[in-house]
Coordinates of C-alpha atoms in Angstrom, one line a residue:
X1451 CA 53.3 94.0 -39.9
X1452 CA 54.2 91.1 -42.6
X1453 CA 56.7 89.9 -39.6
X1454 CA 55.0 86.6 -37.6
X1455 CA 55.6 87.8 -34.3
X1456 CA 54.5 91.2 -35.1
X1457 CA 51.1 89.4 -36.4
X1458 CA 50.8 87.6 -33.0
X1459 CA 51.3 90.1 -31.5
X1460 CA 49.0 92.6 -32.6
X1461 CA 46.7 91.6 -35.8
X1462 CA 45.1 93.9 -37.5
X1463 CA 45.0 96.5 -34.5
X1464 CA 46.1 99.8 -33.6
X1465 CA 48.4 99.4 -30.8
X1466 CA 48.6 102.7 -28.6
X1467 CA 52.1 103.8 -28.0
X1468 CA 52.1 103.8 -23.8
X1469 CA 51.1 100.3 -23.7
X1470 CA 54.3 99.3 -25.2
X1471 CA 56.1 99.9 -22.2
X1472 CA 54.9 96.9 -21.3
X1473 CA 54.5 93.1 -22.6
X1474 CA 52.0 93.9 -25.0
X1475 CA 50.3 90.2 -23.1
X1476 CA 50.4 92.3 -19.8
X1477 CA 48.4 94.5 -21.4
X1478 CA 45.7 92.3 -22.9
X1479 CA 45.7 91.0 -18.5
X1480 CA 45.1 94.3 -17.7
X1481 CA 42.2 95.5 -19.9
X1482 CA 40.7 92.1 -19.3
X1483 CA 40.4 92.6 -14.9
X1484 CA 39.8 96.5 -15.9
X1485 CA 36.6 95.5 -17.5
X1486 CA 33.5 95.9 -15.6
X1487 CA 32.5 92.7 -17.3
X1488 CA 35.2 91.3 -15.3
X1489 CA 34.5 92.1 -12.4
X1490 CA 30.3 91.4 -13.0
X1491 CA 31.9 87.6 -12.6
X1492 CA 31.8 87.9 -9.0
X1493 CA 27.9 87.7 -8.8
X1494 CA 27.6 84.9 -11.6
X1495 CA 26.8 81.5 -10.4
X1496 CA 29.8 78.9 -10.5
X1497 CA 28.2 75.9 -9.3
X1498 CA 26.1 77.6 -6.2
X1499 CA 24.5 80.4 -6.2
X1500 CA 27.1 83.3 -4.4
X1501 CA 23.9 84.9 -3.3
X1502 CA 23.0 82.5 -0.6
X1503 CA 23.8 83.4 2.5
X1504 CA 27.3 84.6 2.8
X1505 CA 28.7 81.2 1.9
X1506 CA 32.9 81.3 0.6
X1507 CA 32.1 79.2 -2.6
X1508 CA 33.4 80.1 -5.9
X1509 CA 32.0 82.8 -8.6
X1510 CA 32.8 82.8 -11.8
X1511 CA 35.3 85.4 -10.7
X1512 CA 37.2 83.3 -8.5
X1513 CA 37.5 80.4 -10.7
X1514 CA 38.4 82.5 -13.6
X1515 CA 41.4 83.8 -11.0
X1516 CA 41.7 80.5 -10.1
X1517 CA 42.2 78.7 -14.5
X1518 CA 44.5 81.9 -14.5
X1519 CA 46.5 80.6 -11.9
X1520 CA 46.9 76.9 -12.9
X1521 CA 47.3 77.8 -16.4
X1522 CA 50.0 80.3 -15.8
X1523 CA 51.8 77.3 -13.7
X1524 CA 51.0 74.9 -16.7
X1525 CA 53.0 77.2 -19.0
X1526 CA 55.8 78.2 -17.5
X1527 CA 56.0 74.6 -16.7
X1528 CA 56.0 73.5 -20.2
X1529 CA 58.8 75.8 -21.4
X1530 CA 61.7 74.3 -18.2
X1531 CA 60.8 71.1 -20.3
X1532 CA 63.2 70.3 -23.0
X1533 CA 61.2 67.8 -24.2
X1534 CA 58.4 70.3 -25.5
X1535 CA 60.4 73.6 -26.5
X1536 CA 60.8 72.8 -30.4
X1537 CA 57.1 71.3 -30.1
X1538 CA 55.5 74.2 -28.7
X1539 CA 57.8 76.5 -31.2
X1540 CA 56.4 74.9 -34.5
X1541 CA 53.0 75.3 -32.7
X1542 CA 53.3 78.9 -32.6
X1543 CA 54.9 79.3 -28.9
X1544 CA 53.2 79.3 -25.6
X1545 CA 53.4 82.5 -23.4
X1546 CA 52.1 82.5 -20.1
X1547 CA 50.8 85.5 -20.1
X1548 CA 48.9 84.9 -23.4
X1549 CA 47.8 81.8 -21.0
X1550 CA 46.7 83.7 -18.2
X1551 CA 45.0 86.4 -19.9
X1552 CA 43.0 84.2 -22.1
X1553 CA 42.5 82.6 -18.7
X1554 CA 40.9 85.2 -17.2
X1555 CA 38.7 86.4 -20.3
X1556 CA 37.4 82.9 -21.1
X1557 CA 34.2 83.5 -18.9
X1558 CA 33.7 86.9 -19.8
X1559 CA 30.1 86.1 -21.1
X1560 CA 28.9 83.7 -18.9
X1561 CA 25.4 84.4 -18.3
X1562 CA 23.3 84.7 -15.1
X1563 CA 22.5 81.4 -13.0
X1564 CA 25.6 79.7 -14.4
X1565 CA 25.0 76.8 -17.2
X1566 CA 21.2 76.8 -17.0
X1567 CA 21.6 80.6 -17.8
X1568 CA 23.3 79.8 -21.1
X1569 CA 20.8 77.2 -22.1
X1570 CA 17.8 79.4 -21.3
X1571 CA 19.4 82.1 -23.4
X1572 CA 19.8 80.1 -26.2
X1573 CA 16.3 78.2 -26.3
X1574 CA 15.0 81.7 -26.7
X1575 CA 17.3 82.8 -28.7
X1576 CA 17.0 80.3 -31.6
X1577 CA 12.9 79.3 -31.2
X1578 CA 11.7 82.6 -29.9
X1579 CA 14.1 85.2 -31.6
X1580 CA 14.9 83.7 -34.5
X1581 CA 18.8 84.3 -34.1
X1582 CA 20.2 81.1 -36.3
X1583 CA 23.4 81.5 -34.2
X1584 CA 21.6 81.1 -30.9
X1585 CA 23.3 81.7 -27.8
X1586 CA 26.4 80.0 -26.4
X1587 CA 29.2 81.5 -23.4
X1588 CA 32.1 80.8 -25.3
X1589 CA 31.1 82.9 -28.5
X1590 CA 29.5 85.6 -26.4
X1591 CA 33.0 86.1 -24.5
X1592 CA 34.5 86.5 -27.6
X1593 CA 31.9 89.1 -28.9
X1594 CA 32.3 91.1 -25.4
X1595 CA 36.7 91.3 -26.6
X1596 CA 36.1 92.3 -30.2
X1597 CA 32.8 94.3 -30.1
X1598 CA 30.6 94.7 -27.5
X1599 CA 32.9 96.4 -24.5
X1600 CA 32.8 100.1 -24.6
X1601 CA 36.3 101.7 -24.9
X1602 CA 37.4 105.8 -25.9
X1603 CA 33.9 105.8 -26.9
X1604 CA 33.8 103.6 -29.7
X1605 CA 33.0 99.3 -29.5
X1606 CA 35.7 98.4 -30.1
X1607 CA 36.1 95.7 -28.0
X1608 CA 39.3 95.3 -25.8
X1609 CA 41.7 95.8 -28.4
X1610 CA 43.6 92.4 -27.4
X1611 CA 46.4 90.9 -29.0
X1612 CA 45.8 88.4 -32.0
X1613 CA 47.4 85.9 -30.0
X1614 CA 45.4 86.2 -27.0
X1615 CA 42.3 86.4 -29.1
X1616 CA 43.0 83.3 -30.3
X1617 CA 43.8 81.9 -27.2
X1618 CA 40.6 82.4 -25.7
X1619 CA 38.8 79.9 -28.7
X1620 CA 38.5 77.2 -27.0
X1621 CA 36.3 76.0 -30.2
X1622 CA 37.6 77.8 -32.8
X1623 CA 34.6 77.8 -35.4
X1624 CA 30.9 79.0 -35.7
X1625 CA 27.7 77.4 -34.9
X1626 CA 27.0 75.9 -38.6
X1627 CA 29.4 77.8 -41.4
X1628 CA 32.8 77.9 -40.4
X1629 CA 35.2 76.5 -41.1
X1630 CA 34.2 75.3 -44.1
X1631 CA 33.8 71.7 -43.9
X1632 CA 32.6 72.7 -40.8
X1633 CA 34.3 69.9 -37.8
X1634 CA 30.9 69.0 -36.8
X1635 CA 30.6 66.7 -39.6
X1636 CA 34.2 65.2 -39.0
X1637 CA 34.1 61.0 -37.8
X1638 CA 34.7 62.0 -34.9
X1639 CA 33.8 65.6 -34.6
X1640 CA 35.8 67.7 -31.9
X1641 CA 35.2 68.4 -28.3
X1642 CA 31.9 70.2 -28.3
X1643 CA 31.4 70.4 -32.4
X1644 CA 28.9 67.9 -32.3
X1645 CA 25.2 68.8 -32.5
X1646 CA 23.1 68.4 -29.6
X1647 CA 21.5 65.1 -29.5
X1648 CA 17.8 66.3 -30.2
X1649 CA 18.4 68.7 -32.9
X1650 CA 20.7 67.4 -35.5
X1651 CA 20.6 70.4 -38.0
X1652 CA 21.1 72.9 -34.9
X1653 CA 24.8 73.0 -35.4
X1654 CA 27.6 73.0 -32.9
X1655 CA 26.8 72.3 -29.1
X1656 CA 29.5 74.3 -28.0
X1657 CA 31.0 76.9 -30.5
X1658 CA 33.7 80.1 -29.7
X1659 CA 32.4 82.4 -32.4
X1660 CA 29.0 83.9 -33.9
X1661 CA 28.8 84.4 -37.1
X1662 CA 29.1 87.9 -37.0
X1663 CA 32.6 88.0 -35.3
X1664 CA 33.7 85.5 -37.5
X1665 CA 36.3 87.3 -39.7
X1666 CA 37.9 88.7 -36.0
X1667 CA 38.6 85.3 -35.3
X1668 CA 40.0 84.3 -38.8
X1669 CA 42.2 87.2 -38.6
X1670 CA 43.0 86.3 -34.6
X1671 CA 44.3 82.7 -36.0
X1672 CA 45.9 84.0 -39.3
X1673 CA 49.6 84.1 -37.4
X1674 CA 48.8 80.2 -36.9
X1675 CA 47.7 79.3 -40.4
X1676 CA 49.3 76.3 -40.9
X1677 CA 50.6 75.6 -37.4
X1678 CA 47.8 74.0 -36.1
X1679 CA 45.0 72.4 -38.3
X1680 CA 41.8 75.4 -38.8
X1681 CA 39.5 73.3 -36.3
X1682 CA 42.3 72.9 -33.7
X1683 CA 43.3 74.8 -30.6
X1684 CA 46.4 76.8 -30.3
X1685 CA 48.6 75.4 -27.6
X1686 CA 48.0 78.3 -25.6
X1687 CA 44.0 77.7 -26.1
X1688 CA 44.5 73.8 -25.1
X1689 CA 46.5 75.2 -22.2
X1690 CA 43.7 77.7 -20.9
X1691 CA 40.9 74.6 -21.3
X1692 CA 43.3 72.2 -19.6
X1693 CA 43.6 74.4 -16.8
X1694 CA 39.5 75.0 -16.8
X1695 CA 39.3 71.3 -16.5
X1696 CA 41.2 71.1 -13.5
X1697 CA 39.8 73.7 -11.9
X1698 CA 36.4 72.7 -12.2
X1699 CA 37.2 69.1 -11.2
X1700 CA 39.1 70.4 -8.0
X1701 CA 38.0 73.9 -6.7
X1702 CA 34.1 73.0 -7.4
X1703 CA 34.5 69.7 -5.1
X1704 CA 35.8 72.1 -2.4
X1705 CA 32.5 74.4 -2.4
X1706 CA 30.0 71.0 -2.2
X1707 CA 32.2 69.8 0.6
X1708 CA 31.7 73.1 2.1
X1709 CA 28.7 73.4 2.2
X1710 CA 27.7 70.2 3.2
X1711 CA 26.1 68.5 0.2
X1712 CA 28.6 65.9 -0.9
X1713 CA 28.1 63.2 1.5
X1714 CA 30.5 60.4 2.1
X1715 CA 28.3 57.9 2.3
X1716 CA 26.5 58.4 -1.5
X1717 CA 30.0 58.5 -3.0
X1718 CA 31.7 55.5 -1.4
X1719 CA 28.4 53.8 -2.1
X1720 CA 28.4 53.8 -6.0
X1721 CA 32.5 53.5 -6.8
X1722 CA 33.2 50.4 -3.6
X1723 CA 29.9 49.1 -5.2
X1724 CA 31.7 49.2 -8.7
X1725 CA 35.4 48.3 -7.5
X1726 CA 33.5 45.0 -5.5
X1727 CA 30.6 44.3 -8.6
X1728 CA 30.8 42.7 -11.7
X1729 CA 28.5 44.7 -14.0
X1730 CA 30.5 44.6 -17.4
X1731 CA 27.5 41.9 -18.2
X1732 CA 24.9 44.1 -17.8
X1733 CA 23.6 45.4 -21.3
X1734 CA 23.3 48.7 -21.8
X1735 CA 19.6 49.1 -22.2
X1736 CA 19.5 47.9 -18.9
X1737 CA 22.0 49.4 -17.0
X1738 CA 20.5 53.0 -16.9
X1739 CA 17.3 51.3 -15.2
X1740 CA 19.7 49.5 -13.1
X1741 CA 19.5 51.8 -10.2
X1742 CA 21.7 49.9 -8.3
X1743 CA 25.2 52.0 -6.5
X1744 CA 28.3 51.1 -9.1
X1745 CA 25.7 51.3 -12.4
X1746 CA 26.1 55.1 -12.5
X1747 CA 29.6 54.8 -13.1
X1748 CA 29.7 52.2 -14.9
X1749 CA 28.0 54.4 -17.5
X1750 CA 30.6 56.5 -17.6
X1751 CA 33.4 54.0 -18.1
X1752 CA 31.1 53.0 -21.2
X1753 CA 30.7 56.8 -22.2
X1754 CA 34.4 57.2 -22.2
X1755 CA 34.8 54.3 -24.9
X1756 CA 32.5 54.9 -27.2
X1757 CA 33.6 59.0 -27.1
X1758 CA 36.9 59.1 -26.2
X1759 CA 38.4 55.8 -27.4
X1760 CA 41.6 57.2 -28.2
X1761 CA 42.6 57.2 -24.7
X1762 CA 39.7 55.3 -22.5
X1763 CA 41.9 52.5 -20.9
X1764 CA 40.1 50.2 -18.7
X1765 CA 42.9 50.0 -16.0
X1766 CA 43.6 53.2 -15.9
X1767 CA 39.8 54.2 -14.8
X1768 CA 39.8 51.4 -12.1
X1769 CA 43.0 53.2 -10.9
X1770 CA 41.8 56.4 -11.3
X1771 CA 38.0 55.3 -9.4
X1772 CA 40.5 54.0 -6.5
X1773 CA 42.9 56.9 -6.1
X1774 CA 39.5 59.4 -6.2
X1775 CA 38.1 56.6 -3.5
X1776 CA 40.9 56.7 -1.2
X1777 CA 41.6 60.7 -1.6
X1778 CA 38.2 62.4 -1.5
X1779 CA 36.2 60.0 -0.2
X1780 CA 38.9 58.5 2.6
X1781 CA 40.0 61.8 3.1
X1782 CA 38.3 65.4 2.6
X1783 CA 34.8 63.6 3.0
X1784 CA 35.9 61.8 6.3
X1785 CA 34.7 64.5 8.0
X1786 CA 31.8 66.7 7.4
X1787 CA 33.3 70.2 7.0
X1788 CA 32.8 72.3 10.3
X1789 CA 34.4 75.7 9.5
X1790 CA 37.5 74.6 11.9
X1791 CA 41.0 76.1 10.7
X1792 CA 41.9 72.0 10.6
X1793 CA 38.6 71.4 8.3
X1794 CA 40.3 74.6 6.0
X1795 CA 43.8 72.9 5.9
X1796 CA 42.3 69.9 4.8
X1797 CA 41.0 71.7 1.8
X1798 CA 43.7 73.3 0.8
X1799 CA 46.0 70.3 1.3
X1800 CA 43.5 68.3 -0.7
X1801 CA 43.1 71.1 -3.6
X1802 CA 46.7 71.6 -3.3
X1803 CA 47.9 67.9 -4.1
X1804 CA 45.5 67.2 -7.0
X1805 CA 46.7 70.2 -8.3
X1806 CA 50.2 69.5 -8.3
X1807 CA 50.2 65.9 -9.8
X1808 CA 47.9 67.3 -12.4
X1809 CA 49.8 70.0 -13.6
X1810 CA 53.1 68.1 -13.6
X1811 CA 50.9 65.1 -15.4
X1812 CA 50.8 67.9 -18.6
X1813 CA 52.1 66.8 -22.1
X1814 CA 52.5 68.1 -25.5
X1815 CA 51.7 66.3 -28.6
X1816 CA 52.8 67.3 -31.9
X1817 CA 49.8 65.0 -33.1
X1818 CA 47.0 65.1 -31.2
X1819 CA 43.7 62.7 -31.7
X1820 CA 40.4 64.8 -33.3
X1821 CA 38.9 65.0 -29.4
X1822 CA 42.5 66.1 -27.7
X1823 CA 44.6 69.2 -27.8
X1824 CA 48.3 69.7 -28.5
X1825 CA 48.7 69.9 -24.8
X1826 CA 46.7 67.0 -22.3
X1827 CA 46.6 65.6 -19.0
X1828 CA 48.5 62.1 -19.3
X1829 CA 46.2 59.4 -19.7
X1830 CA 45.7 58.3 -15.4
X1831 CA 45.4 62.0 -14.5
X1832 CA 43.1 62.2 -17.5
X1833 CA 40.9 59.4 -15.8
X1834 CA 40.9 60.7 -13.0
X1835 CA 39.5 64.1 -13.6
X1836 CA 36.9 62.3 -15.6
X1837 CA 35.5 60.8 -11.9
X1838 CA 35.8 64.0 -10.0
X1839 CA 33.7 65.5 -12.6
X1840 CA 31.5 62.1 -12.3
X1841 CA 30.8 63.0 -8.8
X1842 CA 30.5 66.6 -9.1
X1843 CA 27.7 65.6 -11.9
X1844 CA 26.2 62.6 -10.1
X1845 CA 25.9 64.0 -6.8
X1846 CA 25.7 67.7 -7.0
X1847 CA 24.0 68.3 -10.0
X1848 CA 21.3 65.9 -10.5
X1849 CA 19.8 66.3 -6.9
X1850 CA 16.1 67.7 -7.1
X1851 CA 16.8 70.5 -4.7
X1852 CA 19.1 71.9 -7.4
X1853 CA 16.9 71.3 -10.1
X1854 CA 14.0 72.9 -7.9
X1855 CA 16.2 76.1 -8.3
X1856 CA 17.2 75.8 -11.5
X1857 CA 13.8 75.5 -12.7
X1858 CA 12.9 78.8 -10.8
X1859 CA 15.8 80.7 -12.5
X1860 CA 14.6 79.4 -16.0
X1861 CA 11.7 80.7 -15.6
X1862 CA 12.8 84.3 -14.4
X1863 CA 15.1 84.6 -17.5
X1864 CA 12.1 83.5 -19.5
X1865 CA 10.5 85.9 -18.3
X1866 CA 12.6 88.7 -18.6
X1867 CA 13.7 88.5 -21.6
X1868 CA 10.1 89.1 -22.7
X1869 CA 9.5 91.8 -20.9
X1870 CA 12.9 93.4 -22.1
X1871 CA 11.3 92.6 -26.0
X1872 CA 7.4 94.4 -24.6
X1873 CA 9.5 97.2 -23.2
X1874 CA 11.4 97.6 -26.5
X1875 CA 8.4 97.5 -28.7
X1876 CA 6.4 99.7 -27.0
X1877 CA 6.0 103.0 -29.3
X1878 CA 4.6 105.6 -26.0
X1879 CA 8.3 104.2 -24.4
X1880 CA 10.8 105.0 -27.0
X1881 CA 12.5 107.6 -25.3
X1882 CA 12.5 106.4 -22.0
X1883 CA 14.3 103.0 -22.8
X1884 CA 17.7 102.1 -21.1
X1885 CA 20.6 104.1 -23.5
X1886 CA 22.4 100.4 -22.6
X1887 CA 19.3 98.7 -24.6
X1888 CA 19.2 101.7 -27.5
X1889 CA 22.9 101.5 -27.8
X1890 CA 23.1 97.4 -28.6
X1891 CA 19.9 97.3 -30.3
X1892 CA 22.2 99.8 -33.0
X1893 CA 24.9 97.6 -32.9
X1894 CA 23.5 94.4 -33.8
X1895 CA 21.2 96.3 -36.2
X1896 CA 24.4 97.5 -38.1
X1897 CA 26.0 93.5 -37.7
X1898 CA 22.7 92.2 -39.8
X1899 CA 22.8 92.8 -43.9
X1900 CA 20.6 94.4 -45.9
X1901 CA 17.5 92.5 -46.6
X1902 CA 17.3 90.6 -43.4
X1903 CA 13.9 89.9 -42.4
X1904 CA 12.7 91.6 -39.7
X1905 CA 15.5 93.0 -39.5
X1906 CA 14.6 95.3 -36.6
X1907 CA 12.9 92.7 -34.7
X1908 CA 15.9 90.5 -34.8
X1909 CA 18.5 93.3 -33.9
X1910 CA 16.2 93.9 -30.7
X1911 CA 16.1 89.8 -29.6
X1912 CA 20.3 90.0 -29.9
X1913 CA 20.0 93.5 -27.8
X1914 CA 18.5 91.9 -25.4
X1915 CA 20.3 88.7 -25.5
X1916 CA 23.4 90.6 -24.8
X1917 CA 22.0 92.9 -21.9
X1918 CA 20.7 89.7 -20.1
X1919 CA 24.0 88.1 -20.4
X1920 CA 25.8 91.2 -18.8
X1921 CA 23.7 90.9 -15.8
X1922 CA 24.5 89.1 -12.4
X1923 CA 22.5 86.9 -10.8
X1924 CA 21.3 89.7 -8.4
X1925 CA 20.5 92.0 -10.9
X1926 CA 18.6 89.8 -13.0
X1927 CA 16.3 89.1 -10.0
X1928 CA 16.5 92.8 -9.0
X1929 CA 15.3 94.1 -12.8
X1930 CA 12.3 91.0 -12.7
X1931 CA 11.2 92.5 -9.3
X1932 CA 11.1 95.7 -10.8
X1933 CA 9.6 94.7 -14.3
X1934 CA 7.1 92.7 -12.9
X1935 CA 6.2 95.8 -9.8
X1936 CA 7.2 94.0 -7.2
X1937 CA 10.1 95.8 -6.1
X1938 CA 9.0 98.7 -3.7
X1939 CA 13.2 100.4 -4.6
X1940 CA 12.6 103.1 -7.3
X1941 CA 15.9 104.3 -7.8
X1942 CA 18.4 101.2 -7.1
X1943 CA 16.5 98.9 -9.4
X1944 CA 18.5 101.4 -12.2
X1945 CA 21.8 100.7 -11.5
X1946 CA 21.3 97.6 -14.0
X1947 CA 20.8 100.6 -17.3

């Protein structure tokens, strides 16, 4: 087990003999889409809710399928490139497989209701609960591999691979501890290791580890001690989150087009305003009351200086604002889509091009800046994923219908979460609690060490932190309807414990 590979490979873990018949990668893809909180992903929210009305938009199950896909094609890509073989080598290597299954694990703990789920979790986890570490997806994915999934009777986790463990870290380090210094204090910090903007002592924004699997993931990235810097993602890590980027600036455009809320008109509007206006004269405390069509993005080109000046090139986002103008705007919006099999070629042709130029844009970097990973988009594909994303943001998620929802959903996990806590303190209702409840309530009590305060009160805000997050959106609503005696079902309402 002193051998590298062999470290990589397996880590600290018992490998059962059977599964060596196999790539021991294979394996890791097969527990991962054997896991029921796998296949929960197809009733979490991606951008729109799949619950509406029998509408073909993505889940988180699709898209997970979907990063799998582009990141196995980014991979295998990579190694037919002689430039990159000895790169990726003194990295640690880049298997597609690793690639794919981190892929397809990376969402594992996505919450209920999408992103508002995981910010609604984790207000109430740190200011209600007390739980320093909060809530965040990323960590809680990697809690459901190493501890929380239920295997031969024992949490054990999935048992994955060390390599694949540490492939799914998209930000390797805790909320506040770890590594020590921790990157959020680095000028710059990371991707995501800065703190959020209106709590500066609240640690990490985005983090892939709590505190309490943290020695998992020091022994996940042991084989790569010295490869890449402790803060830094493995190459197969950058792969996976190179491949979520694309797939969330393509595939999440094709379910607004769908369904009819990206309008042409609102999009050509703000970039032809900005490709015909002059408003690099317009200072900045200005320009967000500007309100004019061009101001929004002109923002963003701003944004991307001040954050990402390593690679923010001023010609290469007025190309990129052009080729997104003349593809989605002059193309896939042209026509609102109607369901036709010629609306569904157009979707796929468009989904299908951006794909292509962006996975053959990929490159490897031996020296990546702080806010990059050892593998990137080249700098014009990189621009122009940051305006698809601009128009997914400006146009689809700022509208107040959405928000109208959003707000509704907030305050149903609110709301559950405390009735999940009354249920759980209740002494005449001890025995009749979900086993799922009794049996995480025991685990996080045995996480927490001696001499915590409260320490039974905090194990119980975890418990129930974790058995929200392993709902769907359906069940979520379906166990508030019952909690609250609205529901009228007696016996379906249980499938949820």
């Amino acid at each position: 087990m002193d051998d590298p590979r062999a470290r990589r490979l397996f880590g600290d873990r018992l490998v059962a003999p059977g599964d060596l018949a196999s790539s021991p990668f294979r394996v890791d893809r097969d527990r991962i889409v054997s896991s029921p909180f796998f296949a929960r992903l197809g009733g979490v929210t991606q951008v729109i809710s799949p619950g509406g009305g029998g509408l073909l938009v993505h889940n988180r199950l699709t898209h997970s399928l979907k990063v799998a896909q582009v990141g196995r094609a980014i991979a295998e890509r990579l190694l037919r490139d002689e430039r990159y073989g000895d790169v990726l080598e003194k990295l640690g290597g880049c298997d597609p497989d690793v690639v794919e299954a981190a892929a397809l694990a990376h969402d594992l703990g996505h919450p209920p209701f999408g992103h508002l789920g995981e910010r609604v979790l984790d207000r109430l986890a740190r200011q209600r609960l007390r739980l320093r570490d909060g809530f965040e997806g990323n960590a809680q994915s990697y809690r459901i591999v190493t501890s929380t999934e239920i295997r031969s009777q024992a949490t054990i986790g999935l048992n994955l691979t060390a390599a694949t463990r540490a492939a799914i870290l998209k930000y390797p380090w805790t909320r506040r501890t770890f590594p020590t210094p921790h990157p959020r204090h680095m000028d710059p910090p990371p991707r995501g290791a800065a703190a959020p903007p209106d709590d500066p002592d609240g640690g990490s924004l985005k983090f892939g580890a709590y505190s309490t699997e943290v020695e998992d993931m020091v022994q996940a990235r042991l084989p790569f001690a010295g490869l890449v810097a402790d803060w830094q993602q493995t190459a197969e890590a950058s792969v996976m989150d190179t491949a979520d980027d694309i797939a969330y600036a393509i595939h999440d455009l094709e379910d607004v087009h769908r369904v009819g809320v990206l309008q042409q008109g609102a999009v050509a509007a703000e970039l032809m305003a900005w490709q015909r206006s002059a408003f690099r004269d317009v200072p900045d405390e200005e320009l967000a009351s500007f309100g004019r069509p061009g101001s929004a993005i002109e923002a963003l080109r701003r944004q991307l200086h001040r954050k990402d000046g390593w690679i923010s090139d001023d010609d290469a986002f007025a190309a990129a604002v052009e080729q997104v103008r003349a593809e989605l705007v002059d193309g896939l919006l042209s026509a609102p889509f109607d369901g036709s099999l010629e609306a569904e070629a157009q979707v796929a042709a468009f989904s299908a091009t951006w794909t292509r130029r962006l996975v053959e844009s990929i490159e490897v970097t031996e020296s990546p800046a702080v806010r990059s990973g050892h593998v990137l988009l080249a700098p014009a594909q990189w621009h122009e994923v940051q305006v698809l994303k601009f128009v997914q943001n400006r146009f689809v998620l700022a509208r107040p219908d959405l928000a109208l929802h959003q707000r509704g959903q907030a305050r149903l996990l609110s709301s559950l979460v405390e009735a999940l806590l009354a249920w759980l303190a209740d002494p005449d209702e001890t025995e009749r609690l979900p086993r799922r409840i009794r049996d995480l309530v025991e685990l996080a009590e045995a996480e927490l060490p001696e001499g915590t305060g409260d320490r039974l009160g905090r194990a119980r805000g975890r418990a129930v932190i974790d058995f929200v997050a392993a709902l769907t959106d359906s069940q979520a609503i379906a166990l508030m309807e019952a909690l609250s005696g609205r529901s009228r079902q007696l016996w379906t309402d249980a499938f949820v414990l």
